CSV table of C-alpha atoms and ligand atoms in Angstrom, one decimal:
chain,number,residue,atom,x,y,z
E,1,UNK,CA,0.0,-0.2,0.2
E,2,UNK,CA,1.5,3.1,-0.6
E,3,UNK,CA,1.4,6.7,1.9
E,4,UNK,CA,-0.2,9.8,0.9
E,5,UNK,CA,3.0,12.0,1.5
E,6,UNK,CA,1.1,14.8,0.2
E,7,UNK,CA,1.5,17.8,3.2
E,8,UNK,CA,-0.3,21.2,2.6
E,9,UNK,CA,2.2,24.4,4.2
E,10,UNK,CA,1.7,27.8,4.0
E,11,UNK,CA,-1.7,27.0,2.2
E,12,UNK,CA,0.7,25.2,-0.9
E,13,UNK,CA,0.2,21.4,-1.9
E,14,UNK,CA,3.5,19.5,-1.6
E,15,UNK,CA,4.0,16.2,-2.4
E,16,UNK,CA,5.6,15.5,0.6
E,17,UNK,CA,6.9,17.2,3.8
E,18,UNK,CA,11.0,17.0,2.9
E,19,UNK,CA,11.9,20.5,1.8
E,20,UNK,CA,15.5,22.0,1.2
E,21,UNK,CA,15.8,25.0,3.8
E,22,UNK,CA,17.2,28.5,3.2
E,23,UNK,CA,21.2,27.6,2.5
E,24,UNK,CA,23.5,27.9,-1.0
E,25,UNK,CA,22.0,25.4,-2.6
E,26,UNK,CA,19.0,27.1,-2.8
E,27,UNK,CA,20.6,30.5,-4.0
E,28,UNK,CA,22.2,29.0,-7.5
E,29,UNK,CA,19.7,28.0,-10.3
E,30,UNK,CA,21.8,25.1,-11.2
E,31,UNK,CA,21.0,23.6,-7.6
E,32,UNK,CA,17.5,24.5,-8.1
E,33,UNK,CA,17.1,22.2,-10.4
E,34,UNK,CA,19.2,19.2,-9.1
E,35,UNK,CA,17.1,19.9,-5.8
E,36,UNK,CA,14.1,19.5,-7.9
E,37,UNK,CA,15.3,16.5,-10.0
E,38,UNK,CA,15.6,14.7,-6.2
E,39,UNK,CA,12.6,15.5,-5.2
E,40,UNK,CA,12.3,18.9,-3.3
E,41,UNK,CA,8.8,19.5,-3.4
E,42,UNK,CA,8.9,23.4,-2.7
E,43,UNK,CA,13.0,25.5,-2.2
E,44,UNK,CA,13.3,28.0,0.7
E,45,UNK,CA,15.4,30.2,-1.1
E,46,UNK,CA,18.6,31.9,1.1
E,47,UNK,CA,17.7,34.9,2.9
E,48,UNK,CA,18.1,38.8,1.3
E,49,UNK,CA,19.2,40.2,4.5
E,50,UNK,CA,18.4,43.4,6.2
E,51,UNK,CA,21.8,44.6,5.5
E,52,UNK,CA,22.1,43.6,2.5
E,53,UNK,CA,19.2,46.1,1.4
E,54,UNK,CA,18.4,48.6,4.1
E,55,UNK,CA,20.0,51.3,2.1
E,56,UNK,CA,18.4,50.3,-1.2
E,57,UNK,CA,14.9,50.3,0.1
E,58,UNK,CA,15.5,53.6,2.1
E,59,UNK,CA,16.6,55.0,-1.3
E,60,UNK,CA,13.3,53.7,-2.8
E,61,UNK,CA,11.1,55.0,0.3
E,62,UNK,CA,12.6,58.1,-0.5
E,63,UNK,CA,12.1,58.3,-4.4
E,64,UNK,CA,8.7,57.1,-3.1
E,65,UNK,CA,8.1,60.1,-1.3
E,66,UNK,CA,9.6,62.4,-4.0
E,67,UNK,CA,7.2,61.1,-6.4
E,68,UNK,CA,4.3,61.2,-4.3
E,69,UNK,CA,5.3,65.1,-3.3
E,70,UNK,CA,5.6,66.0,-6.9
E,71,UNK,CA,3.7,64.2,-9.4
E,72,UNK,CA,0.1,64.1,-7.8
E,73,UNK,CA,-1.8,61.3,-8.6
E,74,UNK,CA,-0.2,58.8,-10.9
E,75,UNK,CA,-1.9,56.2,-12.8
E,76,UNK,CA,-0.1,53.4,-11.4
E,77,UNK,CA,0.6,54.5,-7.9
E,78,UNK,CA,3.8,55.1,-6.4
E,79,UNK,CA,5.5,51.9,-5.5
E,80,UNK,CA,7.9,51.5,-7.4
E,81,UNK,CA,8.5,49.5,-10.1
E,82,UNK,CA,11.6,47.5,-10.0
E,83,UNK,CA,12.8,48.0,-13.5
E,84,UNK,CA,12.9,51.9,-12.9
E,85,UNK,CA,15.1,51.2,-9.4
E,86,UNK,CA,18.5,50.0,-9.8
E,87,UNK,CA,18.0,48.4,-6.3
E,88,UNK,CA,21.2,46.6,-5.4
E,89,UNK,CA,19.8,43.0,-4.7
E,90,UNK,CA,19.2,42.5,-8.0
E,91,UNK,CA,20.7,39.2,-8.2
E,92,UNK,CA,18.1,37.6,-5.4
E,93,UNK,CA,15.0,39.3,-7.6
E,94,UNK,CA,16.5,37.5,-11.0
E,95,UNK,CA,17.0,34.0,-8.9
E,96,UNK,CA,13.2,34.1,-7.9
E,97,UNK,CA,12.8,35.1,-11.5
E,98,UNK,CA,14.6,32.1,-12.9
E,99,UNK,CA,13.3,29.4,-10.2
E,100,UNK,CA,9.6,30.9,-11.1
E,101,UNK,CA,10.1,30.9,-14.4
E,102,UNK,CA,11.9,26.8,-14.6
E,103,UNK,CA,10.5,25.2,-12.0
E,104,UNK,CA,6.9,24.4,-11.2
E,105,UNK,CA,7.4,24.0,-7.5
E,106,UNK,CA,6.3,26.7,-5.0
E,107,UNK,CA,9.4,29.3,-4.0
E,108,UNK,CA,9.1,30.8,-0.6
E,109,UNK,CA,11.9,33.7,-0.5
E,110,UNK,CA,13.3,35.3,2.7
E,111,UNK,CA,14.4,37.9,4.3
E,112,UNK,CA,16.8,37.9,7.5
E,113,UNK,CA,16.8,41.0,9.8
E,114,UNK,CA,16.1,42.3,13.3
E,115,UNK,CA,14.5,45.6,13.0
E,116,UNK,CA,11.7,47.6,11.4
E,117,UNK,CA,13.3,49.3,8.9
E,118,UNK,CA,13.1,50.4,4.9
E,119,UNK,CA,13.8,47.0,3.9
E,120,UNK,CA,10.1,45.6,4.9
E,121,UNK,CA,9.4,46.9,2.0
E,122,UNK,CA,11.2,44.4,0.1
E,123,UNK,CA,8.8,42.3,1.3
E,124,UNK,CA,6.5,43.7,-0.9
E,125,UNK,CA,9.0,43.5,-3.5
E,126,UNK,CA,9.5,40.4,-3.1
E,127,UNK,CA,5.7,39.4,-3.4
E,128,UNK,CA,5.7,41.1,-6.4
E,129,UNK,CA,8.2,38.9,-8.4
E,130,UNK,CA,5.3,35.7,-7.7
E,131,UNK,CA,7.2,33.9,-4.6
E,132,UNK,CA,4.4,31.5,-3.2
E,133,UNK,CA,5.1,32.5,0.2
E,134,UNK,CA,8.0,34.2,2.5
E,135,UNK,CA,10.1,33.8,5.3
E,136,UNK,CA,10.9,36.2,7.2
E,137,UNK,CA,14.3,35.3,9.5
E,138,UNK,CA,14.7,37.3,12.7
E,139,UNK,CA,18.5,36.6,14.2
E,140,UNK,CA,18.6,39.1,17.0
E,141,UNK,CA,21.7,38.6,19.0
E,142,UNK,CA,19.6,40.5,22.5
E,143,UNK,CA,22.8,42.0,23.9
E,144,UNK,CA,22.0,45.9,25.0
E,145,UNK,CA,22.0,45.4,28.5
E,146,UNK,CA,19.2,48.4,28.1
E,147,UNK,CA,16.9,46.7,26.6
E,148,UNK,CA,14.7,44.3,28.4
E,149,UNK,CA,13.3,40.9,27.2
E,150,UNK,CA,9.4,42.4,26.9
E,151,UNK,CA,11.3,44.9,24.4
E,152,UNK,CA,13.3,42.4,22.6
E,153,UNK,CA,9.4,40.5,21.8
E,154,UNK,CA,7.7,43.5,21.0
E,155,UNK,CA,10.1,44.3,19.0
E,156,UNK,CA,9.8,40.5,17.2
E,157,UNK,CA,6.2,41.1,17.0
E,158,UNK,CA,5.7,44.8,15.4
E,159,UNK,CA,8.2,43.3,12.5
E,160,UNK,CA,6.2,40.4,12.3
E,161,UNK,CA,3.1,42.8,12.2
E,162,UNK,CA,4.4,45.1,9.5
E,163,UNK,CA,5.9,42.4,7.2
E,164,UNK,CA,2.6,40.8,7.5
E,165,UNK,CA,0.9,44.0,6.3
E,166,UNK,CA,3.3,44.6,3.5
E,167,UNK,CA,2.7,41.6,1.7
E,168,UNK,CA,-0.6,39.2,0.9
E,169,UNK,CA,1.3,36.4,0.5
E,170,UNK,CA,2.0,33.8,3.6
E,171,UNK,CA,4.3,34.2,6.2
E,172,UNK,CA,6.6,31.9,7.9
E,173,UNK,CA,8.9,33.0,11.0
E,174,UNK,CA,11.7,31.4,11.9
E,175,UNK,CA,12.9,31.9,15.1
E,176,UNK,CA,15.3,30.8,17.5
E,177,UNK,CA,14.9,29.3,20.7
E,178,UNK,CA,15.7,31.8,23.3
E,179,UNK,CA,12.9,32.7,24.5
E,180,UNK,CA,11.9,33.0,28.0
E,181,UNK,CA,8.2,31.8,27.4
E,182,UNK,CA,8.9,30.1,24.2
E,183,UNK,CA,5.0,28.9,24.0
E,184,UNK,CA,3.4,32.4,24.9
E,185,UNK,CA,6.1,33.8,22.0
E,186,UNK,CA,4.7,31.2,19.4
E,187,UNK,CA,0.6,32.3,20.4
E,188,UNK,CA,2.3,36.0,19.8
E,189,UNK,CA,3.6,35.6,17.0
E,190,UNK,CA,0.8,34.0,15.2
E,191,UNK,CA,-1.8,36.6,16.5
E,192,UNK,CA,1.1,38.9,14.9
E,193,UNK,CA,0.3,37.7,11.3
E,194,UNK,CA,2.7,34.3,11.4
E,195,UNK,CA,0.9,31.5,9.3
E,196,UNK,CA,3.9,29.0,9.9
E,197,UNK,CA,6.8,28.9,12.3
E,198,UNK,CA,9.9,27.7,11.4
E,199,UNK,CA,12.1,25.9,14.5
E,200,UNK,CA,14.8,26.8,14.9
E,201,UNK,CA,17.0,29.1,13.4
E,202,UNK,CA,20.9,28.2,14.4
E,203,UNK,CA,22.7,30.6,15.8
E,204,UNK,CA,26.4,31.1,14.3
E,205,UNK,CA,28.6,30.9,17.4
E,206,UNK,CA,31.9,32.6,17.0
E,207,UNK,CA,35.0,30.9,18.4
E,208,UNK,CA,38.0,31.5,20.0
E,209,UNK,CA,41.1,30.7,17.8
E,210,UNK,CA,44.1,30.0,20.7
E,211,UNK,CA,47.2,30.2,18.4
E,212,UNK,CA,45.9,33.9,16.9
E,213,UNK,CA,44.4,35.2,19.7
E,214,UNK,CA,41.8,35.8,17.5
E,215,UNK,CA,37.4,35.9,17.6
E,216,UNK,CA,36.6,34.2,14.6
E,217,UNK,CA,33.4,33.7,13.1
E,218,UNK,CA,32.6,30.3,12.4
E,219,UNK,CA,30.1,28.3,10.4
E,220,UNK,CA,29.8,24.8,12.0
E,221,UNK,CA,27.0,22.6,10.2
E,222,UNK,CA,24.2,20.6,12.3
E,223,UNK,CA,24.5,17.2,14.3
E,224,UNK,CA,21.0,15.5,14.3
E,225,UNK,CA,21.4,15.6,18.3
E,226,UNK,CA,20.2,19.0,17.7
E,227,UNK,CA,16.9,17.9,16.5
E,228,UNK,CA,16.4,16.6,20.3
E,229,UNK,CA,15.2,21.0,21.0
E,230,UNK,CA,13.3,21.2,18.1
E,231,UNK,CA,11.1,17.8,18.7
E,232,UNK,CA,10.4,19.2,22.0
E,233,UNK,CA,8.7,22.4,21.3
E,234,UNK,CA,7.0,21.2,18.0
E,235,UNK,CA,5.2,18.4,20.6
E,236,UNK,CA,4.3,20.9,22.9
E,237,UNK,CA,2.9,23.6,20.0
E,238,UNK,CA,1.2,21.0,17.7
E,239,UNK,CA,-2.6,21.3,17.5
E,240,UNK,CA,-2.1,24.0,20.7
E,241,UNK,CA,-1.2,27.2,18.1
E,242,UNK,CA,-3.0,28.1,15.4
E,243,UNK,CA,-0.2,27.7,12.4
E,244,UNK,CA,2.2,25.2,10.8
E,245,UNK,CA,5.2,24.3,11.9
E,246,UNK,CA,8.7,23.9,9.9
E,247,UNK,CA,11.3,21.3,11.8
E,248,UNK,CA,15.0,22.6,11.1
E,249,UNK,CA,18.1,22.4,12.5
E,250,UNK,CA,19.1,18.5,12.7
E,251,UNK,CA,17.4,17.0,10.3
E,252,UNK,CA,19.8,14.2,8.4
E,253,UNK,CA,18.2,11.4,7.6
E,254,UNK,CA,15.0,10.1,7.1
E,255,UNK,CA,13.8,8.8,10.7
E,256,UNK,CA,14.5,12.2,11.8
E,257,UNK,CA,12.3,13.1,9.2
E,258,UNK,CA,10.2,10.7,10.9
E,259,UNK,CA,10.4,12.0,14.8
E,260,UNK,CA,9.9,15.2,13.5
E,261,UNK,CA,6.3,14.8,11.9
E,262,UNK,CA,5.2,12.5,15.3
E,263,UNK,CA,6.1,15.1,17.2
E,264,UNK,CA,4.1,17.6,14.9
E,265,UNK,CA,5.9,19.1,12.1
E,266,UNK,CA,3.5,20.4,9.2
E,267,UNK,CA,7.2,19.7,7.0
E,268,UNK,CA,10.8,19.0,7.8
E,269,UNK,CA,13.5,21.2,6.4
E,270,UNK,CA,17.2,20.2,5.4
E,271,UNK,CA,20.3,22.4,4.8
E,272,UNK,CA,23.6,21.0,6.0
E,273,UNK,CA,23.3,17.4,5.4
E,274,UNK,CA,22.4,18.6,1.9
E,275,UNK,CA,25.7,20.6,1.5
E,276,UNK,CA,27.3,17.3,2.8
E,277,UNK,CA,25.5,14.6,0.7
E,278,UNK,CA,24.4,16.6,-1.9
E,279,UNK,CA,20.7,17.2,-3.2
E,280,UNK,CA,20.0,13.2,-3.5
E,281,UNK,CA,19.9,12.8,0.3
E,282,UNK,CA,16.6,15.1,0.1
E,283,UNK,CA,14.7,12.2,-2.4
E,284,UNK,CA,16.8,9.4,0.2
E,285,UNK,CA,15.2,11.2,3.4
E,286,UNK,CA,11.8,11.2,1.6
E,287,UNK,CA,11.7,7.6,0.3
E,288,UNK,CA,13.0,6.1,3.8
E,289,UNK,CA,10.2,8.2,5.1
E,290,UNK,CA,7.5,6.8,2.8
E,291,UNK,CA,9.1,2.8,4.0
E,292,UNK,CA,8.8,3.6,7.7
E,293,UNK,CA,5.2,4.7,7.8
E,294,UNK,CA,4.1,2.2,5.5
E,295,UNK,CA,5.9,-0.5,7.6
E,296,UNK,CA,4.6,1.3,10.8
E,297,UNK,CA,0.8,0.7,8.9
E,298,UNK,CA,-0.1,4.3,8.6
E,299,UNK,CA,-2.0,5.6,5.5
E,300,UNK,CA,-0.7,8.8,5.0
E,301,UNK,CA,1.9,11.7,6.4
E,302,UNK,CA,-1.7,13.3,7.9
E,303,UNK,CA,-2.1,10.4,10.0
E,304,UNK,CA,1.0,10.2,11.8
E,305,UNK,CA,1.6,13.8,12.6
E,306,UNK,CA,1.6,14.8,15.9
E,307,UNK,CA,0.6,11.2,16.9
E,308,UNK,CA,3.5,11.5,19.8
E,309,UNK,CA,3.0,15.3,20.5
E,310,UNK,CA,2.0,16.9,24.0
E,311,UNK,CA,-1.5,16.4,23.4
E,312,UNK,CA,-1.0,12.7,22.5
E,313,UNK,CA,1.1,11.1,24.6
E,314,UNK,CA,0.1,9.5,28.3
E,315,UNK,CA,2.9,11.8,30.0
E,316,UNK,CA,3.0,15.3,28.4
E,317,UNK,CA,5.2,16.1,31.5
E,318,UNK,CA,7.8,14.4,29.5
E,319,UNK,CA,8.6,17.3,27.1
E,320,UNK,CA,9.0,19.8,30.0
E,321,UNK,CA,10.2,18.7,33.5
E,322,UNK,CA,8.8,15.4,34.3
E,323,UNK,CA,12.0,12.8,34.4
E,324,UNK,CA,14.4,15.6,34.7
E,325,UNK,CA,15.3,14.8,38.0
E,326,UNK,CA,15.5,11.0,37.0
E,327,UNK,CA,17.4,11.1,33.9
E,328,UNK,CA,20.3,12.6,35.7
E,329,UNK,CA,20.5,11.0,38.8
E,330,UNK,CA,20.4,7.6,36.7
E,331,UNK,CA,23.0,8.9,34.6
E,332,UNK,CA,25.5,5.8,34.5
E,333,UNK,CA,29.5,7.0,33.8
E,334,UNK,CA,30.9,4.9,31.4
E,335,UNK,CA,34.9,4.9,32.6
W,1,LIG,C1,25.9,27.3,4.8
W,1,LIG,C2,24.5,28.0,5.3
W,1,LIG,C3,24.0,29.0,5.2
W,1,LIG,C4,22.8,29.4,5.3
W,1,LIG,N1,21.9,30.7,4.8
W,1,LIG,C5,20.5,30.6,5.6
W,1,LIG,C6,20.0,32.1,5.0
W,1,LIG,O1,20.2,32.6,4.3
W,1,LIG,N2,19.0,32.1,5.8
W,1,LIG,C7,18.5,31.1,6.7
W,1,LIG,O2,17.1,31.6,7.1
W,1,LIG,N3,19.0,30.0,7.1
W,1,LIG,C8,20.2,29.8,6.5
W,1,LIG,N4,20.9,28.8,7.0
W,1,LIG,C9,20.3,27.9,8.1
W,1,LIG,C10,19.4,26.7,7.7
W,1,LIG,O3,18.6,27.1,6.4
W,1,LIG,C11,18.6,26.1,8.9
W,1,LIG,O4,18.0,26.4,9.3
W,1,LIG,C12,20.0,25.7,9.6
W,1,LIG,O5,21.2,25.0,8.6
W,1,LIG,C13,19.5,24.4,10.3
W,1,LIG,O6,18.8,23.3,9.6
W,1,LIG,P1,20.3,22.0,9.1
W,1,LIG,O7,20.7,21.2,10.4
W,1,LIG,O8,19.1,21.1,8.2
W,1,LIG,O9,21.3,22.7,8.8
W,1,LIG,C14,21.8,28.6,6.6
W,1,LIG,C15,22.4,27.5,7.0
W,1,LIG,C16,24.3,27.0,6.2
W,1,LIG,C17,24.5,25.9,6.9
């Protein structure tokens, strides 16, 4: 019996739930073709960064205001037509156009920033290119001693509200795990306009180079153990927050995808494993997922989704503090 792998994410009907997440692989049209050939049901493009576009967006904003003052009523309004502006991140817009033209799978663009600025105008510009959805990656290191956690969270919410107001495509919000109250934050992000939450952003930690006595930025690909944190929050949020949930960080093989699904993921996303092993890994994970579900007697991804989530397991406390002391005190040293 074949398993129905179809999945609806951000209002998009996908052939299955194993999606390549934002990485250099989706930033190149040849790689995009390779990913689609390997079975990618949708593509999340790498991010356009606030730093890349802020200056250009402010310039557009300025032109808009000048235009409105200078020309009175314009038949097409004053929103800049892209070909009228040399706006800088033209390569990104080109990538969207080519992806939309050359593959039929949905294209999810990504914006990465922390603050409300003219750059949120870019959300609209990306939407105008025909993207199917937008992922907003909020990557903030809250290192200002005078900014409270409440103020940081308000900043997130205002950003989501602002971006949501400027686009009419579905909006996913990619966040890190470092909130004091993740469950409350998740609800407020959805209230602010998030149609999906992408759990979790990986923060790239700088390392200290002891030989040179310098601090170096460092990018280390993920390890499957990182999925554990994602599983916990998928399980807690599934069915209790009205949005889709995407799992990112630590999905390397089909068993990881199965676990994310059972915990409650709408889709699972992959970057590190694809960068390490190539696009065909995606098809392997999809096939492994189908095999596991089939052997387990599941008819569909929908049937399996969330079957080990907070609301479905006999002891949901296992996702919170239950077992914490026992786990620590029962550990047997191996030496
Ligand atoms: C080289 C590299 C580049 C990435 N670029 C982006 C990006 O532009 N925007 C983004 O939201 N995430 C980016 N990510 C994060 C991935 O999309 C993904 O969320 C993260 O790597 C965790 O998933 P994984 O365990 O499958 O790697 C990048 C990751 C890597 C390794």
